[in-house]
Amino acid sequence: GAPFMTLDVGANQIGLARYTGGSGTNEITFEYVVGINHTSLDLDYLDSQSLHLGFDGERQGSIRQASSNPTKDAFLDLPFPGSEGSLSNSADLGVDSRVPYIDAISATSGSYAT
């Protein structure tokens, strides 16, 4: 199973960011696909326990320390959302999946064609 992170993307909505890479490094990357009605002015994960190892039905995922002891599991607790070191504190990411709409159209006089 691959690790994933739960994201706070609006009222009663949870987004999933799936692990995409970083094995053997001190940084791992995740990909999040914006879903219908996902909205956040300052994207953050759901809570300090939002980093999950994942399970594919056969194997549990793992995140190991990138050190001289790579068989030791990494500490998975994240900074509390909004606090120093959290996603929303470290990056300015917004999500808005609302369908755009036109409120008004104005034009000058003339000839128009489609």
Short mmCIF file of N, CA and C in Angstrom, two decimals:
data_model
loop_
_atom_site.label_atom_id
_atom_site.label_comp_id
_atom_site.label_asym_id
_atom_site.label_seq_id
_atom_site.Cartn_x
_atom_site.Cartn_y
_atom_site.Cartn_z
N GLY A 1 0.81 -1.18 0.00
CA GLY A 1 0.00 0.00 0.00
C GLY A 1 0.86 1.24 0.00
N ALA A 2 0.36 2.27 -0.61
CA ALA A 2 1.08 3.54 -0.70
C ALA A 2 0.57 4.51 0.37
N PRO A 3 1.47 5.29 0.95
CA PRO A 3 1.05 6.30 1.92
C PRO A 3 0.11 7.32 1.27
N PHE A 4 -0.73 7.93 2.10
CA PHE A 4 -1.61 9.00 1.62
C PHE A 4 -1.85 9.97 2.77
N MET A 5 -2.37 11.16 2.42
CA MET A 5 -2.64 12.20 3.41
C MET A 5 -4.08 12.67 3.22
N THR A 6 -4.80 12.86 4.34
CA THR A 6 -6.16 13.39 4.27
C THR A 6 -6.12 14.91 4.38
N LEU A 7 -6.83 15.58 3.47
CA LEU A 7 -6.82 17.04 3.40
C LEU A 7 -8.18 17.61 3.77
N ASP A 8 -8.17 18.77 4.40
CA ASP A 8 -9.39 19.48 4.76
C ASP A 8 -9.78 20.38 3.59
N VAL A 9 -10.80 19.96 2.84
CA VAL A 9 -11.18 20.69 1.63
C VAL A 9 -12.62 21.19 1.67
N GLY A 10 -13.09 21.56 2.83
CA GLY A 10 -14.41 22.14 2.94
C GLY A 10 -15.32 21.37 3.87
N ALA A 11 -16.50 21.94 4.11
CA ALA A 11 -17.47 21.35 5.02
C ALA A 11 -17.82 19.93 4.59
N ASN A 12 -17.61 19.00 5.49
CA ASN A 12 -17.93 17.58 5.25
C ASN A 12 -17.24 17.00 4.02
N GLN A 13 -16.09 17.53 3.67
CA GLN A 13 -15.34 17.06 2.51
C GLN A 13 -13.92 16.68 2.95
N ILE A 14 -13.42 15.56 2.44
CA ILE A 14 -12.04 15.15 2.70
C ILE A 14 -11.39 14.86 1.36
N GLY A 15 -10.23 15.45 1.15
CA GLY A 15 -9.46 15.17 -0.06
C GLY A 15 -8.35 14.18 0.27
N LEU A 16 -7.97 13.37 -0.70
CA LEU A 16 -6.89 12.42 -0.51
C LEU A 16 -5.71 12.80 -1.39
N ALA A 17 -4.57 12.99 -0.76
CA ALA A 17 -3.33 13.23 -1.49
C ALA A 17 -2.54 11.93 -1.45
N ARG A 18 -2.25 11.39 -2.62
CA ARG A 18 -1.58 10.09 -2.72
C ARG A 18 -0.08 10.27 -2.94
N TYR A 19 0.69 9.39 -2.31
CA TYR A 19 2.14 9.39 -2.43
C TYR A 19 2.54 9.19 -3.88
N THR A 20 3.48 10.04 -4.35
CA THR A 20 3.95 9.91 -5.72
C THR A 20 5.46 9.70 -5.82
N GLY A 21 6.20 9.97 -4.76
CA GLY A 21 7.64 9.76 -4.88
C GLY A 21 8.42 10.30 -3.70
N GLY A 22 9.72 10.03 -3.76
CA GLY A 22 10.64 10.53 -2.74
C GLY A 22 11.36 9.43 -2.00
N SER A 23 11.17 8.20 -2.40
CA SER A 23 11.82 7.08 -1.72
C SER A 23 13.34 7.28 -1.70
N GLY A 24 13.94 7.09 -0.54
CA GLY A 24 15.39 7.23 -0.40
C GLY A 24 15.87 8.66 -0.20
N THR A 25 14.92 9.61 -0.09
CA THR A 25 15.29 11.02 0.11
C THR A 25 14.74 11.50 1.46
N ASN A 26 15.01 12.74 1.80
CA ASN A 26 14.47 13.31 3.03
C ASN A 26 13.18 14.08 2.78
N GLU A 27 12.59 13.93 1.58
CA GLU A 27 11.36 14.62 1.23
C GLU A 27 10.48 13.69 0.40
N ILE A 28 9.21 13.59 0.76
CA ILE A 28 8.28 12.77 -0.02
C ILE A 28 7.25 13.69 -0.66
N THR A 29 6.72 13.26 -1.80
CA THR A 29 5.75 14.09 -2.52
C THR A 29 4.41 13.37 -2.64
N PHE A 30 3.36 14.18 -2.68
CA PHE A 30 1.99 13.68 -2.79
C PHE A 30 1.30 14.42 -3.91
N GLU A 31 0.29 13.79 -4.51
CA GLU A 31 -0.52 14.42 -5.53
C GLU A 31 -1.97 14.43 -5.07
N TYR A 32 -2.60 15.57 -5.22
CA TYR A 32 -4.00 15.72 -4.85
C TYR A 32 -4.78 16.19 -6.07
N VAL A 33 -5.86 15.50 -6.40
CA VAL A 33 -6.73 15.89 -7.51
C VAL A 33 -7.96 16.55 -6.90
N VAL A 34 -8.22 17.77 -7.30
CA VAL A 34 -9.36 18.53 -6.78
C VAL A 34 -10.65 17.84 -7.17
N GLY A 35 -11.53 17.65 -6.19
CA GLY A 35 -12.82 17.01 -6.42
C GLY A 35 -13.95 18.02 -6.46
N ILE A 36 -15.12 17.54 -6.84
CA ILE A 36 -16.31 18.38 -6.89
C ILE A 36 -16.60 18.94 -5.50
N ASN A 37 -16.88 20.22 -5.43
CA ASN A 37 -17.20 20.95 -4.20
C ASN A 37 -16.04 21.06 -3.21
N HIS A 38 -14.82 20.76 -3.63
CA HIS A 38 -13.67 20.97 -2.76
C HIS A 38 -13.31 22.45 -2.78
N THR A 39 -13.32 23.07 -1.62
CA THR A 39 -13.03 24.49 -1.50
C THR A 39 -12.25 24.74 -0.22
N SER A 40 -11.15 25.46 -0.33
CA SER A 40 -10.36 25.85 0.83
C SER A 40 -9.59 27.12 0.49
N LEU A 41 -9.71 28.13 1.33
CA LEU A 41 -8.97 29.36 1.10
C LEU A 41 -7.49 29.19 1.43
N ASP A 42 -7.18 28.25 2.33
CA ASP A 42 -5.79 27.99 2.72
C ASP A 42 -5.68 26.49 3.02
N LEU A 43 -5.35 25.70 2.02
CA LEU A 43 -5.35 24.24 2.11
C LEU A 43 -4.47 23.73 3.24
N ASP A 44 -4.99 22.78 3.99
CA ASP A 44 -4.24 22.11 5.06
C ASP A 44 -4.73 20.67 5.16
N TYR A 45 -3.97 19.87 5.87
CA TYR A 45 -4.43 18.50 6.12
C TYR A 45 -5.48 18.54 7.21
N LEU A 46 -6.18 17.42 7.40
CA LEU A 46 -7.33 17.35 8.29
C LEU A 46 -6.96 17.54 9.76
N ASP A 47 -5.94 16.81 10.23
CA ASP A 47 -5.50 16.91 11.62
C ASP A 47 -4.06 16.41 11.72
N SER A 48 -3.51 16.36 12.91
CA SER A 48 -2.11 15.97 13.08
C SER A 48 -1.87 14.49 12.80
N GLN A 49 -2.94 13.72 12.63
CA GLN A 49 -2.84 12.29 12.32
C GLN A 49 -3.23 12.01 10.87
N SER A 50 -3.04 12.97 9.99
CA SER A 50 -3.50 12.87 8.61
C SER A 50 -2.56 12.13 7.66
N LEU A 51 -1.39 11.77 8.11
CA LEU A 51 -0.46 11.00 7.28
C LEU A 51 -0.67 9.52 7.57
N HIS A 52 -1.09 8.77 6.55
CA HIS A 52 -1.44 7.36 6.71
C HIS A 52 -0.53 6.49 5.86
N LEU A 53 -0.23 5.30 6.35
CA LEU A 53 0.66 4.40 5.63
C LEU A 53 0.01 3.74 4.44
N GLY A 54 -1.28 3.55 4.46
CA GLY A 54 -1.98 2.91 3.36
C GLY A 54 -1.93 1.40 3.46
N PHE A 55 -2.87 0.76 2.79
CA PHE A 55 -2.95 -0.69 2.78
C PHE A 55 -3.63 -1.10 1.48
N ASP A 56 -3.02 -2.00 0.73
CA ASP A 56 -3.58 -2.40 -0.56
C ASP A 56 -4.32 -3.74 -0.52
N GLY A 57 -4.63 -4.22 0.67
CA GLY A 57 -5.30 -5.50 0.83
C GLY A 57 -4.33 -6.63 1.13
N GLU A 58 -3.06 -6.41 0.80
CA GLU A 58 -2.03 -7.41 1.07
C GLU A 58 -0.89 -6.86 1.92
N ARG A 59 -0.45 -5.66 1.58
CA ARG A 59 0.70 -5.08 2.27
C ARG A 59 0.36 -3.70 2.82
N GLN A 60 0.90 -3.41 3.99
CA GLN A 60 0.79 -2.07 4.56
C GLN A 60 1.96 -1.26 4.02
N GLY A 61 1.69 0.00 3.69
CA GLY A 61 2.74 0.90 3.25
C GLY A 61 3.69 1.21 4.39
N SER A 62 4.78 1.88 4.06
CA SER A 62 5.73 2.25 5.11
C SER A 62 6.40 3.57 4.75
N ILE A 63 6.79 4.28 5.79
CA ILE A 63 7.62 5.46 5.66
C ILE A 63 8.74 5.26 6.68
N ARG A 64 9.94 5.13 6.19
CA ARG A 64 11.10 4.84 7.03
C ARG A 64 11.98 6.07 7.15
N GLN A 65 12.76 6.10 8.23
CA GLN A 65 13.71 7.19 8.42
C GLN A 65 14.80 7.11 7.36
N ALA A 66 15.13 8.24 6.77
CA ALA A 66 16.25 8.30 5.82
C ALA A 66 17.50 8.60 6.64
N SER A 67 18.10 7.57 7.20
CA SER A 67 19.25 7.74 8.08
C SER A 67 20.12 6.50 8.00
N SER A 68 21.02 6.39 8.95
CA SER A 68 21.87 5.20 9.02
C SER A 68 21.08 3.99 9.50
N ASN A 69 19.82 4.20 9.92
CA ASN A 69 18.97 3.11 10.38
C ASN A 69 17.67 3.12 9.58
N PRO A 70 17.72 2.78 8.26
CA PRO A 70 16.54 2.91 7.40
C PRO A 70 15.45 1.88 7.65
N THR A 71 15.63 1.01 8.61
CA THR A 71 14.58 0.04 8.93
C THR A 71 13.66 0.57 10.02
N LYS A 72 13.97 1.73 10.57
CA LYS A 72 13.16 2.31 11.63
C LYS A 72 12.05 3.17 11.03
N ASP A 73 10.80 2.94 11.48
CA ASP A 73 9.66 3.72 10.99
C ASP A 73 9.83 5.20 11.34
N ALA A 74 9.42 6.05 10.42
CA ALA A 74 9.44 7.49 10.65
C ALA A 74 8.30 7.87 11.60
N PHE A 75 8.46 8.97 12.30
CA PHE A 75 7.43 9.53 13.18
C PHE A 75 6.40 10.20 12.28
N LEU A 76 5.15 9.77 12.34
CA LEU A 76 4.12 10.22 11.39
C LEU A 76 3.28 11.39 11.86
N ASP A 77 3.40 11.82 13.11
CA ASP A 77 2.60 12.94 13.59
C ASP A 77 3.01 14.23 12.86
N LEU A 78 2.02 14.98 12.42
CA LEU A 78 2.24 16.24 11.72
C LEU A 78 1.97 17.40 12.66
N PRO A 79 2.54 18.58 12.38
CA PRO A 79 2.19 19.76 13.19
C PRO A 79 0.68 20.01 13.10
N PHE A 80 0.08 20.50 14.16
CA PHE A 80 -1.35 20.78 14.18
C PHE A 80 -1.69 21.74 13.04
N PRO A 81 -2.78 21.51 12.30
CA PRO A 81 -3.15 22.40 11.19
C PRO A 81 -3.17 23.87 11.61
N GLY A 82 -2.55 24.70 10.80
CA GLY A 82 -2.49 26.13 11.06
C GLY A 82 -1.30 26.55 11.90
N SER A 83 -0.63 25.60 12.53
CA SER A 83 0.51 25.94 13.38
C SER A 83 1.80 25.96 12.55
N GLU A 84 2.86 26.42 13.16
CA GLU A 84 4.15 26.49 12.50
C GLU A 84 4.55 25.11 11.96
N GLY A 85 4.96 25.06 10.71
CA GLY A 85 5.37 23.80 10.09
C GLY A 85 4.24 23.06 9.38
N SER A 86 2.99 23.49 9.57
CA SER A 86 1.86 22.82 8.90
C SER A 86 1.81 23.24 7.44
N LEU A 87 1.02 22.53 6.65
CA LEU A 87 0.88 22.83 5.23
C LEU A 87 0.37 24.26 5.03
N SER A 88 -0.69 24.65 5.73
CA SER A 88 -1.26 25.98 5.53
C SER A 88 -0.33 27.09 6.01
N ASN A 89 0.52 26.79 6.97
CA ASN A 89 1.47 27.78 7.46
C ASN A 89 2.69 27.88 6.56
N SER A 90 3.01 26.78 5.87
CA SER A 90 4.22 26.73 5.05
C SER A 90 3.98 27.09 3.59
N ALA A 91 2.74 26.98 3.11
CA ALA A 91 2.44 27.25 1.71
C ALA A 91 1.11 27.97 1.60
N ASP A 92 0.97 28.77 0.58
CA ASP A 92 -0.26 29.54 0.36
C ASP A 92 -1.02 28.90 -0.80
N LEU A 93 -1.78 27.83 -0.48
CA LEU A 93 -2.50 27.07 -1.50
C LEU A 93 -4.00 27.22 -1.30
N GLY A 94 -4.70 27.55 -2.35
CA GLY A 94 -6.15 27.65 -2.30
C GLY A 94 -6.78 26.67 -3.27
N VAL A 95 -7.99 26.21 -2.95
CA VAL A 95 -8.71 25.27 -3.80
C VAL A 95 -10.12 25.82 -3.99
N ASP A 96 -10.57 25.86 -5.25
CA ASP A 96 -11.92 26.32 -5.54
C ASP A 96 -12.43 25.55 -6.75
N SER A 97 -13.29 24.57 -6.52
CA SER A 97 -13.78 23.74 -7.61
C SER A 97 -15.15 24.18 -8.11
N ARG A 98 -15.60 25.33 -7.66
CA ARG A 98 -16.91 25.80 -8.12
C ARG A 98 -16.87 26.07 -9.62
N VAL A 99 -17.97 25.77 -10.29
CA VAL A 99 -18.06 26.02 -11.72
C VAL A 99 -18.13 27.52 -11.95
N PRO A 100 -17.31 28.05 -12.86
CA PRO A 100 -17.38 29.49 -13.12
C PRO A 100 -18.69 29.85 -13.82
N TYR A 101 -19.12 31.06 -13.63
CA TYR A 101 -20.34 31.52 -14.28
C TYR A 101 -20.16 32.98 -14.68
N ILE A 102 -20.96 33.40 -15.63
CA ILE A 102 -20.93 34.78 -16.10
C ILE A 102 -22.08 35.51 -15.44
N ASP A 103 -21.76 36.59 -14.77
CA ASP A 103 -22.75 37.39 -14.08
C ASP A 103 -23.39 38.41 -15.03
N ALA A 104 -22.58 38.99 -15.89
CA ALA A 104 -23.09 40.00 -16.82
C ALA A 104 -22.13 40.12 -17.99
N ILE A 105 -22.70 40.54 -19.13
CA ILE A 105 -21.90 40.79 -20.32
C ILE A 105 -22.31 42.17 -20.84
N SER A 106 -21.33 42.97 -21.15
CA SER A 106 -21.65 44.25 -21.79
C SER A 106 -20.80 44.37 -23.06
N ALA A 107 -21.35 45.06 -24.03
CA ALA A 107 -20.66 45.22 -25.30
C ALA A 107 -20.92 46.61 -25.86
N THR A 108 -20.02 47.05 -26.67
CA THR A 108 -20.24 48.31 -27.37
C THR A 108 -21.04 48.04 -28.63
N SER A 109 -21.64 49.06 -29.19
CA SER A 109 -22.44 48.86 -30.40
C SER A 109 -21.54 48.46 -31.55
N GLY A 110 -22.09 47.67 -32.44
CA GLY A 110 -21.31 47.20 -33.58
C GLY A 110 -21.90 45.93 -34.13
N SER A 111 -21.15 45.27 -34.96
CA SER A 111 -21.60 44.05 -35.60
C SER A 111 -20.85 42.87 -35.00
N TYR A 112 -21.59 41.82 -34.65
CA TYR A 112 -21.00 40.65 -34.01
C TYR A 112 -21.44 39.39 -34.73
N ALA A 113 -20.60 38.40 -34.79
CA ALA A 113 -20.95 37.14 -35.43
C ALA A 113 -20.36 35.99 -34.63
N THR A 114 -20.96 34.83 -34.80
CA THR A 114 -20.41 33.64 -34.14
C THR A 114 -19.98 32.64 -35.18
#
